[in-house]
Structures are given as C-alpha cells and as structure tokens.
Tab-separated table of C-alpha atoms and ligand atoms in Angstrom:
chain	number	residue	atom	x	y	z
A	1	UNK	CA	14.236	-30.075	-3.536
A	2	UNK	CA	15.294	-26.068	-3.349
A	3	UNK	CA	12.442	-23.777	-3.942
A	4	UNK	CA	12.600	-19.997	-4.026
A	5	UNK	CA	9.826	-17.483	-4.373
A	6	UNK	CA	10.424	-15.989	-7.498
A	7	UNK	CA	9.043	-12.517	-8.325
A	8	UNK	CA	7.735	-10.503	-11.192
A	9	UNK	CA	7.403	-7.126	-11.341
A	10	UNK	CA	4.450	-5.133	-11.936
A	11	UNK	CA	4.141	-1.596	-13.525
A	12	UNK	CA	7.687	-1.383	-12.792
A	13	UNK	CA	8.942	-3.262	-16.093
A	14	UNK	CA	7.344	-0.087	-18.219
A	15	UNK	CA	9.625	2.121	-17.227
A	16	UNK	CA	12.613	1.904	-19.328
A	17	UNK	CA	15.099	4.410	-18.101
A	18	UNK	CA	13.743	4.153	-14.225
A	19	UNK	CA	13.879	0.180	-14.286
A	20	UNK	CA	16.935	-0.445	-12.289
A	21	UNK	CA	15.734	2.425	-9.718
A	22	UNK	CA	12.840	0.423	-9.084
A	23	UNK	CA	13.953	-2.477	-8.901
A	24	UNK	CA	16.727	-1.601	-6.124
A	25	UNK	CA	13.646	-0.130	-4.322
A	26	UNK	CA	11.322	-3.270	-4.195
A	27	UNK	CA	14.911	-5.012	-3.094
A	28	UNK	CA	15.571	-2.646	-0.085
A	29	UNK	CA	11.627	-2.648	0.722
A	30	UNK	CA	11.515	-6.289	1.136
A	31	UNK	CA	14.976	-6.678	2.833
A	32	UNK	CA	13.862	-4.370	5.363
A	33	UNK	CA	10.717	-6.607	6.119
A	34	UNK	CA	12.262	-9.606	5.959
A	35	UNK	CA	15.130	-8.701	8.168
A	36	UNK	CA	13.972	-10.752	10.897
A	37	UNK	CA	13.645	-13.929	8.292
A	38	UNK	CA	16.491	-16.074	7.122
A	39	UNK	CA	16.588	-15.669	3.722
A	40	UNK	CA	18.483	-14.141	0.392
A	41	UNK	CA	16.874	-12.357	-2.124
A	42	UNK	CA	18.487	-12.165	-5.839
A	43	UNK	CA	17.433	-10.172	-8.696
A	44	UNK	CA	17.913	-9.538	-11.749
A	45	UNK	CA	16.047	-7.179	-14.841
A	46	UNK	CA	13.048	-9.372	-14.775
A	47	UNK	CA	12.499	-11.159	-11.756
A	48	UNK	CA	13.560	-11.662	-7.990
A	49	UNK	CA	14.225	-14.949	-6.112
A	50	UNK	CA	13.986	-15.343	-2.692
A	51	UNK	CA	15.434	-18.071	-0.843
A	52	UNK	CA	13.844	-18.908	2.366
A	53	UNK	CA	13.508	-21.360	4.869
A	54	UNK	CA	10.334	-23.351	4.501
A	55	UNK	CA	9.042	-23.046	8.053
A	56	UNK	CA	9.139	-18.985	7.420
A	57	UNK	CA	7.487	-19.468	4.202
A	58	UNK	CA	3.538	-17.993	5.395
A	59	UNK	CA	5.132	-15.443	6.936
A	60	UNK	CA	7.440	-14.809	4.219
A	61	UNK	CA	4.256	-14.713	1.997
A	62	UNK	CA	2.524	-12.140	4.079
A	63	UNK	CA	5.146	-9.597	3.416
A	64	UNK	CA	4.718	-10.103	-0.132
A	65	UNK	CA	1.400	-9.880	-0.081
A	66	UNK	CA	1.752	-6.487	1.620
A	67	UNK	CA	4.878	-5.012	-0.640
A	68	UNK	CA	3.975	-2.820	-3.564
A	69	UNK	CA	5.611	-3.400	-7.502
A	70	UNK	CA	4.552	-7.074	-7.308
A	71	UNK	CA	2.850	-8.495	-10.745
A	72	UNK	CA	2.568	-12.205	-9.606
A	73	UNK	CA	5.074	-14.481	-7.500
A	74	UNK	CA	5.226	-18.359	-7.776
A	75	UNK	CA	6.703	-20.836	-5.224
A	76	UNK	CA	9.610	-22.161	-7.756
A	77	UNK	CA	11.213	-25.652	-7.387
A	78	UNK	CA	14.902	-24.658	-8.432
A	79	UNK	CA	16.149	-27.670	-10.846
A	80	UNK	CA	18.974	-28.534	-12.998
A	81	UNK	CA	19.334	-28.151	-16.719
A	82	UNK	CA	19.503	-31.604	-17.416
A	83	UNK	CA	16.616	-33.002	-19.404
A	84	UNK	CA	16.866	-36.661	-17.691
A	85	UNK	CA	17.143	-35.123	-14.461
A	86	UNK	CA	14.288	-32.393	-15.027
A	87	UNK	CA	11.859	-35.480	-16.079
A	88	UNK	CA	12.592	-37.450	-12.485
A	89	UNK	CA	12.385	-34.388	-10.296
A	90	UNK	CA	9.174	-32.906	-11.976
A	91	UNK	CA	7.230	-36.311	-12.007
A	92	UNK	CA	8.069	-36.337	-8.490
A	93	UNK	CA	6.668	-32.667	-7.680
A	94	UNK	CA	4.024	-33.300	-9.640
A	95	UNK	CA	2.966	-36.744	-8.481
A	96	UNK	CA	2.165	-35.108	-5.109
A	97	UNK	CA	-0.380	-32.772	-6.237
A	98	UNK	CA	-3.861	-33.867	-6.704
A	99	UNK	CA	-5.586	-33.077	-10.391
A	100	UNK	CA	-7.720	-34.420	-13.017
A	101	UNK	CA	-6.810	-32.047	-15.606
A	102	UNK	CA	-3.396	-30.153	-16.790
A	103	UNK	CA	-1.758	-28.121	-18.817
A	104	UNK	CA	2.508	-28.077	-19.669
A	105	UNK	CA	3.507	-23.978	-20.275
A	106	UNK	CA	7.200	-24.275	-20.926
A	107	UNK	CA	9.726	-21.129	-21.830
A	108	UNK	CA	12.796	-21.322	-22.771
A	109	UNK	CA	15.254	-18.709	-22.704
A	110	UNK	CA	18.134	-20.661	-22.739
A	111	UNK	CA	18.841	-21.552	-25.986
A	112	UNK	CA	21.373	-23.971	-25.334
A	113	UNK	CA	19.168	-26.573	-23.652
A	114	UNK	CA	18.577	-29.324	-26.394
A	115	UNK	CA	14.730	-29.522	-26.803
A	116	UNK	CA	12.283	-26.635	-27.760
A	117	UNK	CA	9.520	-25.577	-25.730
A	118	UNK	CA	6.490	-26.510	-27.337
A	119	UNK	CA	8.488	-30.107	-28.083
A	120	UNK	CA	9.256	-30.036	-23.913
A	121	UNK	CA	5.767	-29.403	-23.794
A	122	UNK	CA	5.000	-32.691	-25.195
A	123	UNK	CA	7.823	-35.090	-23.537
A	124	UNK	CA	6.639	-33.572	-20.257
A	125	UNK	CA	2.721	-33.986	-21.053
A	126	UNK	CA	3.276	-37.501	-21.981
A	127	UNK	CA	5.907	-38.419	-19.242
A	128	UNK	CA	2.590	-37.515	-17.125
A	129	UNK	CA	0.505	-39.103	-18.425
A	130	UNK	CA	2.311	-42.174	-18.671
A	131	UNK	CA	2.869	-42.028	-15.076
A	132	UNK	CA	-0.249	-40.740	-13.563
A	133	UNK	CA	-3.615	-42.270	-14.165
A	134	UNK	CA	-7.321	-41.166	-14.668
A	135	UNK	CA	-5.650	-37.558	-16.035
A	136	UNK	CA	-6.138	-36.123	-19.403
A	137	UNK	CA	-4.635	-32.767	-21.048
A	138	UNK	CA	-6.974	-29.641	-20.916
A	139	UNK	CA	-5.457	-26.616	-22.994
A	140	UNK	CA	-8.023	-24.522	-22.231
A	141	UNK	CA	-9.101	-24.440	-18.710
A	142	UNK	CA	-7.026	-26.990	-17.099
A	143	UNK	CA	-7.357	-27.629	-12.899
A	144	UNK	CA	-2.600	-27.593	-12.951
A	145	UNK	CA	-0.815	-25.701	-14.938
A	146	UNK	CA	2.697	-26.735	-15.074
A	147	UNK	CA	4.872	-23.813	-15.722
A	148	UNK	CA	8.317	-24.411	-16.642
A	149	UNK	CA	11.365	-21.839	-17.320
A	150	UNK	CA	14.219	-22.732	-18.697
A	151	UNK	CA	17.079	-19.872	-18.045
A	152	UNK	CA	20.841	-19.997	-17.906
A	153	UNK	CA	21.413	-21.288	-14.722
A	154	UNK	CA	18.691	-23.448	-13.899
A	155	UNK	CA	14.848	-24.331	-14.135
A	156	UNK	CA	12.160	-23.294	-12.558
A	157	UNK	CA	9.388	-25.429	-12.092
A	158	UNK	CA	5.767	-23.931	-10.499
A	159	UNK	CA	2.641	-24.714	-9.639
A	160	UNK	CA	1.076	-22.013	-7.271
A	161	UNK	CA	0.605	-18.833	-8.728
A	162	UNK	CA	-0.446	-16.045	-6.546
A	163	UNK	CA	-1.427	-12.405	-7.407
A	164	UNK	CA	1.044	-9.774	-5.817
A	165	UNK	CA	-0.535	-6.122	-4.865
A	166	UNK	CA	1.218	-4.196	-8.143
A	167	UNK	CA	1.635	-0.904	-8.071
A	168	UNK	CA	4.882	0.932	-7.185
A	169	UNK	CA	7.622	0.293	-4.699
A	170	UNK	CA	7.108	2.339	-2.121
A	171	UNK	CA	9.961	4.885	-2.277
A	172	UNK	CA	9.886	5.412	-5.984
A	173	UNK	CA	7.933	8.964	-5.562
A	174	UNK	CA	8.508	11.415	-2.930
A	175	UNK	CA	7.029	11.974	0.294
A	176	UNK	CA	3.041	13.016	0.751
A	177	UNK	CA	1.607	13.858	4.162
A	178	UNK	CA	-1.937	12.427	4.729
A	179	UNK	CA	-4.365	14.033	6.743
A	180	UNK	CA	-5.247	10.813	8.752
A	181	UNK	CA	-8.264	11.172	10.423
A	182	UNK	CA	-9.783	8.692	12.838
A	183	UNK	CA	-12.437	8.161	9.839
A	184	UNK	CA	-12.572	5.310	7.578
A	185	UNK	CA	-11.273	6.877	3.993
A	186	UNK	CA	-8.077	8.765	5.168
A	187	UNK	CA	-6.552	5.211	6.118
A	188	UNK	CA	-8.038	3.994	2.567
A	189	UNK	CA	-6.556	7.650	0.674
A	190	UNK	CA	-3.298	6.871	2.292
A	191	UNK	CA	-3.211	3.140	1.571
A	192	UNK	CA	-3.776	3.849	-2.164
A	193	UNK	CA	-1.223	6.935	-2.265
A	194	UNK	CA	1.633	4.404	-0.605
A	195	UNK	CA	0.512	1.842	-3.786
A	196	UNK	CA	1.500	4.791	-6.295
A	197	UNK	CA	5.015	4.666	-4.707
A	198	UNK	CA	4.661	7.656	-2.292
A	199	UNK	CA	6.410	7.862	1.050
A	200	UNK	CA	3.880	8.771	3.614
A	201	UNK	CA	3.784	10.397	6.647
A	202	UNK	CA	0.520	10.974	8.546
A	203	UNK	CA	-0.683	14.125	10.521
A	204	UNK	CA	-3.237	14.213	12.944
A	205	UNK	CA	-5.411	16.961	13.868
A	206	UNK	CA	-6.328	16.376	17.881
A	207	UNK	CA	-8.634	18.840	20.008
A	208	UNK	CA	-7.730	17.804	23.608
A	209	UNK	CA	-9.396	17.469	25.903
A	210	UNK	CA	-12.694	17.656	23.549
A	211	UNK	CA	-11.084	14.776	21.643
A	212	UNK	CA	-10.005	11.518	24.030
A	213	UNK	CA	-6.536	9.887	24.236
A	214	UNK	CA	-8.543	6.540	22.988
A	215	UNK	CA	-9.653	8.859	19.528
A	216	UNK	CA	-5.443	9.361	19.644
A	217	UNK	CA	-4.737	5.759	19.719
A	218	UNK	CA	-7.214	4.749	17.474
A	219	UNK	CA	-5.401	7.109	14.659
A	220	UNK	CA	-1.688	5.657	16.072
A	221	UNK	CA	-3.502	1.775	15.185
A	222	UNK	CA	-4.061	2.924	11.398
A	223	UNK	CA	-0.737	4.231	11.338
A	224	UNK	CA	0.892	0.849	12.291
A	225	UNK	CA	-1.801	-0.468	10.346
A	226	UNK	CA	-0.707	1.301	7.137
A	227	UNK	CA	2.845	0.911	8.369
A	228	UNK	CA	2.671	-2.607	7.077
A	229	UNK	CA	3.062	-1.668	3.286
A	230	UNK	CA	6.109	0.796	4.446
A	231	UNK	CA	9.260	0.746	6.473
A	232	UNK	CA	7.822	3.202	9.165
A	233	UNK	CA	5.636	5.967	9.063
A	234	UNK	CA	6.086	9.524	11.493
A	235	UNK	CA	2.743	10.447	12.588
A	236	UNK	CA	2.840	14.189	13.309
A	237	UNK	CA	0.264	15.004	16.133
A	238	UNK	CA	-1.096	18.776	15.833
A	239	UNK	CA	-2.479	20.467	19.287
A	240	UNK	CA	-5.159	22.214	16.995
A	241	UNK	CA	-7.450	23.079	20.289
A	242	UNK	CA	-6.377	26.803	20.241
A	243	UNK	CA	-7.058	27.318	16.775
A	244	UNK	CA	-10.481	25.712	16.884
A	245	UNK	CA	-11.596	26.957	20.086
A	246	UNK	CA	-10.599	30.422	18.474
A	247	UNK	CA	-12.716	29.524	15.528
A	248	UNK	CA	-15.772	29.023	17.392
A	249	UNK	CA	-14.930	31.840	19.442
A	250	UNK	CA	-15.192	34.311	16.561
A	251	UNK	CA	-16.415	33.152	13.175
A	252	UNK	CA	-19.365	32.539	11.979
A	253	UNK	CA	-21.433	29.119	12.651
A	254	UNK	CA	-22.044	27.458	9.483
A	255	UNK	CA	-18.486	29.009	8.153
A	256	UNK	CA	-16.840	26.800	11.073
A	257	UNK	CA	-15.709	23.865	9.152
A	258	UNK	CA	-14.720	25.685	6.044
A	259	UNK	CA	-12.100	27.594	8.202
A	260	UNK	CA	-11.504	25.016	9.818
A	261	UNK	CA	-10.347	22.544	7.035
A	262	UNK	CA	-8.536	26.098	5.468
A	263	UNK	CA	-6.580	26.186	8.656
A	264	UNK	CA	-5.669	22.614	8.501
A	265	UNK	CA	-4.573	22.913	4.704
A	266	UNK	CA	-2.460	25.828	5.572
A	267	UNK	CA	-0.772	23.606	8.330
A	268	UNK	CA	-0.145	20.685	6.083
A	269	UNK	CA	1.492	23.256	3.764
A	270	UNK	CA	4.313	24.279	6.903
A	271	UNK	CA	4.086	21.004	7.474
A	272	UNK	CA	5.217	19.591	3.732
A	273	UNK	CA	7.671	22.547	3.430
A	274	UNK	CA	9.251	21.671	6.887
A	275	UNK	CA	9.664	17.840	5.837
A	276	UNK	CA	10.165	17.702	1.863
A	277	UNK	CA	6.763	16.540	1.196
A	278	UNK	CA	5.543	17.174	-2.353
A	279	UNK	CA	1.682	16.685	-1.950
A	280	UNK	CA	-1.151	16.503	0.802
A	281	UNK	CA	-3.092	13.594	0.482
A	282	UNK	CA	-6.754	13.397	2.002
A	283	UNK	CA	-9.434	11.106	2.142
A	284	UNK	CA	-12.152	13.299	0.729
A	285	UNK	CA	-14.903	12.446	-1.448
A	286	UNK	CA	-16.825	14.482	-3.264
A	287	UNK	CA	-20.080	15.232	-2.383
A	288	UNK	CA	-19.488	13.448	0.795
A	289	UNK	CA	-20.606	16.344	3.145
A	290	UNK	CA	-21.275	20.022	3.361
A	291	UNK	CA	-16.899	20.555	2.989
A	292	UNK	CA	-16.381	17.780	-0.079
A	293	UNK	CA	-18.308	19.832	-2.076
A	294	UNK	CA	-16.661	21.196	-5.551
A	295	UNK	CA	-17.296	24.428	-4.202
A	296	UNK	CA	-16.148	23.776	-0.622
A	297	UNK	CA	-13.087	22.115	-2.373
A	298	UNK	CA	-12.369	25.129	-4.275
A	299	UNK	CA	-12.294	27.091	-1.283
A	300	UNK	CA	-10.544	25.363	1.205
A	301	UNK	CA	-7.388	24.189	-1.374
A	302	UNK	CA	-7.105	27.997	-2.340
A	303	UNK	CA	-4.702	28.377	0.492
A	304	UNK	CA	-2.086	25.970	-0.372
A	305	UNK	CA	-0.355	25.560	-3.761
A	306	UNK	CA	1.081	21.973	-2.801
A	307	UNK	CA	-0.834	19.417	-5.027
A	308	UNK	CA	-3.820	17.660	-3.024
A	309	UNK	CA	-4.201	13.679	-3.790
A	310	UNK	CA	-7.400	12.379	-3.239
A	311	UNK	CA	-7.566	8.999	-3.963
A	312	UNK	CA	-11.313	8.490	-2.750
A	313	UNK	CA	-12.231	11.469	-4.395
A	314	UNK	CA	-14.189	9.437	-7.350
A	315	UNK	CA	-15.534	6.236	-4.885
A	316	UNK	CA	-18.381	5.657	-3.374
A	317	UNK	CA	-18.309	5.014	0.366
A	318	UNK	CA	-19.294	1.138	-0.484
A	319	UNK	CA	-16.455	0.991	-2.766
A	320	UNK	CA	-14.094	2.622	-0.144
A	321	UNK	CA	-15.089	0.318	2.577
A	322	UNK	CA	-14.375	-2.404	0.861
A	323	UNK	CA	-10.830	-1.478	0.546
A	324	UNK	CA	-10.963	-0.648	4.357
A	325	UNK	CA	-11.711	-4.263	5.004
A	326	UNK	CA	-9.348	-5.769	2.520
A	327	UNK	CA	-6.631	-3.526	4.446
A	328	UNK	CA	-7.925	-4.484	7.495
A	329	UNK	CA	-8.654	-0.603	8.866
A	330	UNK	CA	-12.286	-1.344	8.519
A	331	UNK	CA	-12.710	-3.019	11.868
A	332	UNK	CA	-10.559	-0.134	13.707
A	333	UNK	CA	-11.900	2.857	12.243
A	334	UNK	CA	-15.542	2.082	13.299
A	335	UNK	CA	-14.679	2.379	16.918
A	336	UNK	CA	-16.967	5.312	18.091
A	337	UNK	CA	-14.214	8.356	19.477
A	338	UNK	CA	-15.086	11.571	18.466
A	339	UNK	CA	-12.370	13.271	16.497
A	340	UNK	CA	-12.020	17.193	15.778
A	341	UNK	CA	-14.557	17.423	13.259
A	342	UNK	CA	-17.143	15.377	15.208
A	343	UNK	CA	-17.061	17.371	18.135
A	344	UNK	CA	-17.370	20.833	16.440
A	345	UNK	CA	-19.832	20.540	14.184
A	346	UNK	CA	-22.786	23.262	13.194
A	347	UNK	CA	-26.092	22.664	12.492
A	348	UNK	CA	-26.008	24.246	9.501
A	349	UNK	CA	-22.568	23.817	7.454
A	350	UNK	CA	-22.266	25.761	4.321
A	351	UNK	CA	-22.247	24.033	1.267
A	352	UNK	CA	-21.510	26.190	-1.115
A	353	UNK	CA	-19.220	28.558	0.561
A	354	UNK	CA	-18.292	31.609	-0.511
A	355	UNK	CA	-14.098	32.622	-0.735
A	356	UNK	CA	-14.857	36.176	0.259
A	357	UNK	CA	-16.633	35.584	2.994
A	358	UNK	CA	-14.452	32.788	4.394
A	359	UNK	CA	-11.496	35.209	4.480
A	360	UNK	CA	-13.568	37.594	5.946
A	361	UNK	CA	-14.725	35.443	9.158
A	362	UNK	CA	-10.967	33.769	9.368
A	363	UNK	CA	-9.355	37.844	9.508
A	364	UNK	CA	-11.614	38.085	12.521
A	365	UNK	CA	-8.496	36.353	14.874
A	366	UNK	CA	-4.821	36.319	14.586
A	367	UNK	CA	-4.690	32.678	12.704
A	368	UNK	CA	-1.282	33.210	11.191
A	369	UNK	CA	0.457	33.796	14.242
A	370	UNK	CA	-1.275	30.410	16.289
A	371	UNK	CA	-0.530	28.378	12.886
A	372	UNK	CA	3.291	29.637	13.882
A	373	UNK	CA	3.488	28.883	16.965
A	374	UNK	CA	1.491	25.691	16.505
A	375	UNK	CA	2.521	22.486	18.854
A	376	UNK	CA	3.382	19.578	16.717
A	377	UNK	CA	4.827	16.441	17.845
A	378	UNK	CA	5.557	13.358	16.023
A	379	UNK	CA	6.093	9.814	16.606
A	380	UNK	CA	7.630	7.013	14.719
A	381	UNK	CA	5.376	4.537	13.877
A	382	UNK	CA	6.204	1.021	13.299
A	383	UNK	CA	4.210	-2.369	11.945
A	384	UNK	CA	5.241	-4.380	15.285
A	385	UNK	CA	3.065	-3.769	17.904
A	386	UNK	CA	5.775	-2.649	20.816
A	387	UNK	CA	7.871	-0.634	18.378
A	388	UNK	CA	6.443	3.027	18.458
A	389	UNK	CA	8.649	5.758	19.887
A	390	UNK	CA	6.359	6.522	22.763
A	391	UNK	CA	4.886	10.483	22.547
A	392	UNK	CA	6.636	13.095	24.809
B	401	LIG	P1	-12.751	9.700	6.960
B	401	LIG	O1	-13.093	10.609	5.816
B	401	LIG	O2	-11.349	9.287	7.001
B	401	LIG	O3	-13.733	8.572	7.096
B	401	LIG	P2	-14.010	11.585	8.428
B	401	LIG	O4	-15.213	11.191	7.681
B	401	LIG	O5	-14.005	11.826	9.887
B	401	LIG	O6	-12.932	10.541	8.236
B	401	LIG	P3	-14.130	13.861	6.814
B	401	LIG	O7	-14.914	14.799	7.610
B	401	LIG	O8	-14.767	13.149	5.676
B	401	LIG	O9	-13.405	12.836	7.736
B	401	LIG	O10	-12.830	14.624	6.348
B	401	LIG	C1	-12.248	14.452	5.088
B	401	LIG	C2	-10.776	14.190	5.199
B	401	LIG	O11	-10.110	15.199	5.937
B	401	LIG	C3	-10.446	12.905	5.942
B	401	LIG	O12	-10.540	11.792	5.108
B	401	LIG	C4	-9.045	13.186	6.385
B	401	LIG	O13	-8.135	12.993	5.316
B	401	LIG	C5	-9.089	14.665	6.711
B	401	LIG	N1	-9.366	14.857	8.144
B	401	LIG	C6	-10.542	15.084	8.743
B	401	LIG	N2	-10.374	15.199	10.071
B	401	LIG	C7	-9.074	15.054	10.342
B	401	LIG	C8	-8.273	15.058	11.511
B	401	LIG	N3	-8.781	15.235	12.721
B	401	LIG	N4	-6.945	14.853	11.387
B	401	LIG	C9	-6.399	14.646	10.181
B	401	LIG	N5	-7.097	14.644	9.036
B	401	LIG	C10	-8.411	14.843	9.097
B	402	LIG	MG1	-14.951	11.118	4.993
C-alpha cells in the first residue's frame, strides 16, 4: 500500500496574503535537505505530501523533525475513493496494529463520495469491530485514532501522528547575524531566531593566540550544529586580538567588557550593512552578568541602530539549557576552551556603567580606524560533517 508523509502547516496558514510565499519556502527548504533522498514532494494550500521510499523513511523523518513551519505530519496510507475498496484496505492497516481501544475521525471534503462522515464514522467503527475482537469504541481518550480524509483524489488513512517544530520556514524573514559565542545561549538565541523564519549567519569574535584553535572549532561544531534547521550558514571569524589587546592597553579595568561588547556591536553593525542583515541577534540574558544588565544593555546597544534580538533575554539559564539539550548544543558547548570574554575578564566589571564615561575610556585609542581595517574571514558552514569550506 502507497504511503506519503503528509504535512500541515503551522503559523504559516494565518497569513493570508503571504500564504503561497511560505509555502514555496517550506517546499525549497525541504527539497534542499532531502536532495540526497528519493522522493517527491507535492503541495498544495493546506498540506504537503511527500513520497518516499520506505527504507529512507527515519531519515526522511529527521529532516522534518528539524524543518521549521511544520504544525503536525502523519505517515498517510494513500487509498482509493471507493467505499468497498476503502473498507478492505483499512481493515487490513488496521488489523496490524495492536489496540484495545479506538476512535474513527473521518473528514470529508469531497462531497461527491456517497456516505457522510459521521455515517463513515460508523460503517468503519463497526466494520472493526466486527472484525477485530476484545476492542471496544472510546470517544474520549481512545489508545488509535483512526483518521480518515476524504479529498478529491484520494484518501488518506493515518495512524501516527507526530508533532512538527512550527514556527516559520526558514527564509520567510531576512537575514540576522548572531553573535555565536562558544557559550551555551548564543547557539540557543540563534536556534530560536532561525524558528521565527530568519536567515542566519554567525560571527565569531576570536583572540588568537589567547583563545585556542580547539575554542575555534568548538564555535564551527554549533554552526553545523545549527546548520541542521538551515541550508548553510557563513560563519564570519573576526581577528578581534588588536582591538582587545588595545583595550586593555588603555582603558580602564572594570570598563573593559563594556567597551568591549560596544566594539563588538559596532562590528556586527559593518558587518549587517556589508551582508544585508536586518538585526543582530545575541544570546544575552538579562541580569546574567555584570554586561546583561538593563543598564549595561543600554549602553552597549547605543552604538548601533540595527534592531538587537534576544531570544534568551526573558529565560532562565535552566530554561535555556534545556533547549540546548533538545538541540543537541548542550553537550558541545560545555567543553572547557576559553573564548574572548573568558580570557579578559576584570575583577571588578561594572554593572551599572555609565555612557559618558564609556566613551570617554574607548576615545583613549584609535578604535574606528582598527574596526576598519578589521580581519574578517568567513566560512561556509554545512550540516554534513566533511562539507565546510576549509578557513584560509
Ligand atoms: P553564552 O551566553 O552563549 O553561553 P557566554 O556566556 O560566553 O556564552 P556571554 O558573556 O553571556 O557569553 O555573552 C553574551 C552574548 O554575547 C553571547 O550569548 C553571544 O551572543 C555574545 N558573545 C559573547 N562572546 C562572544 C564571542 N566571542 N563571539 C561572538 N559572540 C559572543
Ligand atoms: Mg551567556
């Protein structure tokens, strides 16, 4: 017997004048993943179909699973609109499943097929029961719910219902850089920006040789890993040792990490100008530390107009790390390299800074001229393992 997975959308189907859009996004998201998989994917206004081959099927599920604007999907036996024929085929499907208790949920919106659904409802309910023993009907809370469609072409029969992730396609909103930080929110903050629809790209800020190649490929494996709910992602690698060294060099201590994080706003500002990004999106939380403070907040965004996203902004850390584990980043992020921010930091960090006196300290070096000639370089990062276009 065919089966397809068939589809339905999430959010998506609220927005009226956007729909197709959408749609033809979530259709070019998952026939870029699936490329590799032999199957077809239909669609039409209120669901897609895809036909696969049933040893690709788990793997074919995975990239479901992993593909924003997806309500629910159901593995769908594909049968004819013949009501003698529907009766032998279903009894058959549903002979092999195991149950005590069921329910029949029939729609019909083809309203040329001869019987009603609540009256289908009934000839199927008592074709089971007639045929299967020690079951009885359970309207309420049944163990199989037996879901039938009838549309124009054909039925759909299911049985397995799984959740999909909702949100957006991916692609339906602009790009958004994310500060992606070897940390465990930024991967969470970016995960949750891509769910809203946004393209992402990631930058890095990297203090060689204070900061290790390992705390570099630690950030490139939450790339890939966030990679998996995209096509690809460019991960743009900033040298910022100059501009920190310079910091320490000539500002004051417990100002160090406010200029700091205004330096790397103002560089995710280039760098959203210089690739059509519309936002910066961060990992911060507030009243994590010293800098995630309203006040610090205040003062650091004051040098960039972009819009900042901060999807943790409102979590707790527990709340966050859950996400990290559900996405899998959990396990990589704890991996002890010391990134920028871990290597440079004061005793004493401000943390209620004060605007005045943060442009004060920052005038005391030439910061506009090394954000200029700032080395950037960027990498295309891919899901598969072997698939990253290698640095330099
Ligand atoms: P995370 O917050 O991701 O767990 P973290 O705790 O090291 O990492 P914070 O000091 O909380 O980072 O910084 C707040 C946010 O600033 C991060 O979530 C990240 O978005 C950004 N950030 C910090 N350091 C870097 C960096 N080296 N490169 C890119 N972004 C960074
Ligand atoms: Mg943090």
């Amino acid at each position: 017997m065919e089966r397809v997975l068939l589809i339905k959308y999430g959010e998506l189907s609220t927005k009226k004048g956007n729909r197709n859009f959408f749609i033809k996004t979530l259709y070019d998201n998952l026939l870029d993943k699936l490329k590799d998989y032999n199957v077809r994917i239909k669609k039409d206004r209120a669901h897609m179909y895809i036909e696969f081959n049933d040893n690709e099927l788990d793997d074919i599920k995975r990239v479901v699973d992993k593909t924003f604007g997806i309500h629910m999907y159901h593995i769908a036996y594909v049968l004819k609109n013949d009501v003698e024929e529907l009766k032998k085929e279903l009894l058959e499907v549903v002979k092999s499943k195991k149950f005590s208790t069921f329910k029949v949920v029939t729609k019909r919106s083809n309203k040329n097929f001869p019987i009603h659904s609540q009256d289908f409802n009934h000839v199927i309910g008592g074709l089971i029961l007639k045929n299967i023993d020690n079951i009885s009907v359970d309207v309420h809370n049944p163990e199989l719910e037996i879901k039938i469609e009838i549309r124009e072409n054909n039925t759909y029969l299911y049985l397995d219902s799984y959740q999909g992730s909702g949100g957006y396609p991916v692609g339906t909103q602009p790009r958004g850089m994310l500060m992606l930080s070897g940390g465990i929110d930024s991967p969470v903050a970016g995960y949750l920006a891509m769910k809203r629809g946004i393209v992402l790209d990631c930058v890095y800020f990297e203090a060689m040789p204070h900061t290790s190649i390992e705390a570099r490929n630690k950030v490139i494996s939450l790339a890939r890993k966030l990679s998996s709910y995209c096509k690809v992602i460019n991960l743009h690698i900033v040298n910022f040792t100059p501009i920190q060294e310079a910091i320490y060099k000539n500002c004051r201590e417990d100002y160090c990490i406010t200029i700091m994080r205004r330096m790397m706003y103002r560089i995710m500002d280039k760098l959203c100008n210089s690739h059509k990004a519309f936002a910066i999106v961060n990992g911060e939380s507030i009243g994590q530390v010293a800098s995630q403070t309203l006040t610090s907040m205040r003062v650091i965004n004051s040098v960039t107009n972009m819009p900042v996203i901060r999807p943790c902004a409102c979590l707790d850390k527990l709340e966050i790390m859950d996400i990290a584990r559900k996405i899998d980043t959990y396990e990589t992020s704890i991996l002890p390299f010391e990134d920028c921010c871990t290597v440079f930091v004061p005793k004493h960090p401000v943390i209620n800074p004060r605007l005045d006196t943060a442009i004060e300290e920052e005038n005391k070096f030439d910061y506009e001229k090394m954000i200029e000639e700032v080395e950037i370089n960027t990498i295309k990062v891919f899901e598969k393992e072997d698939s990253f276009s290698d640095l330099l």
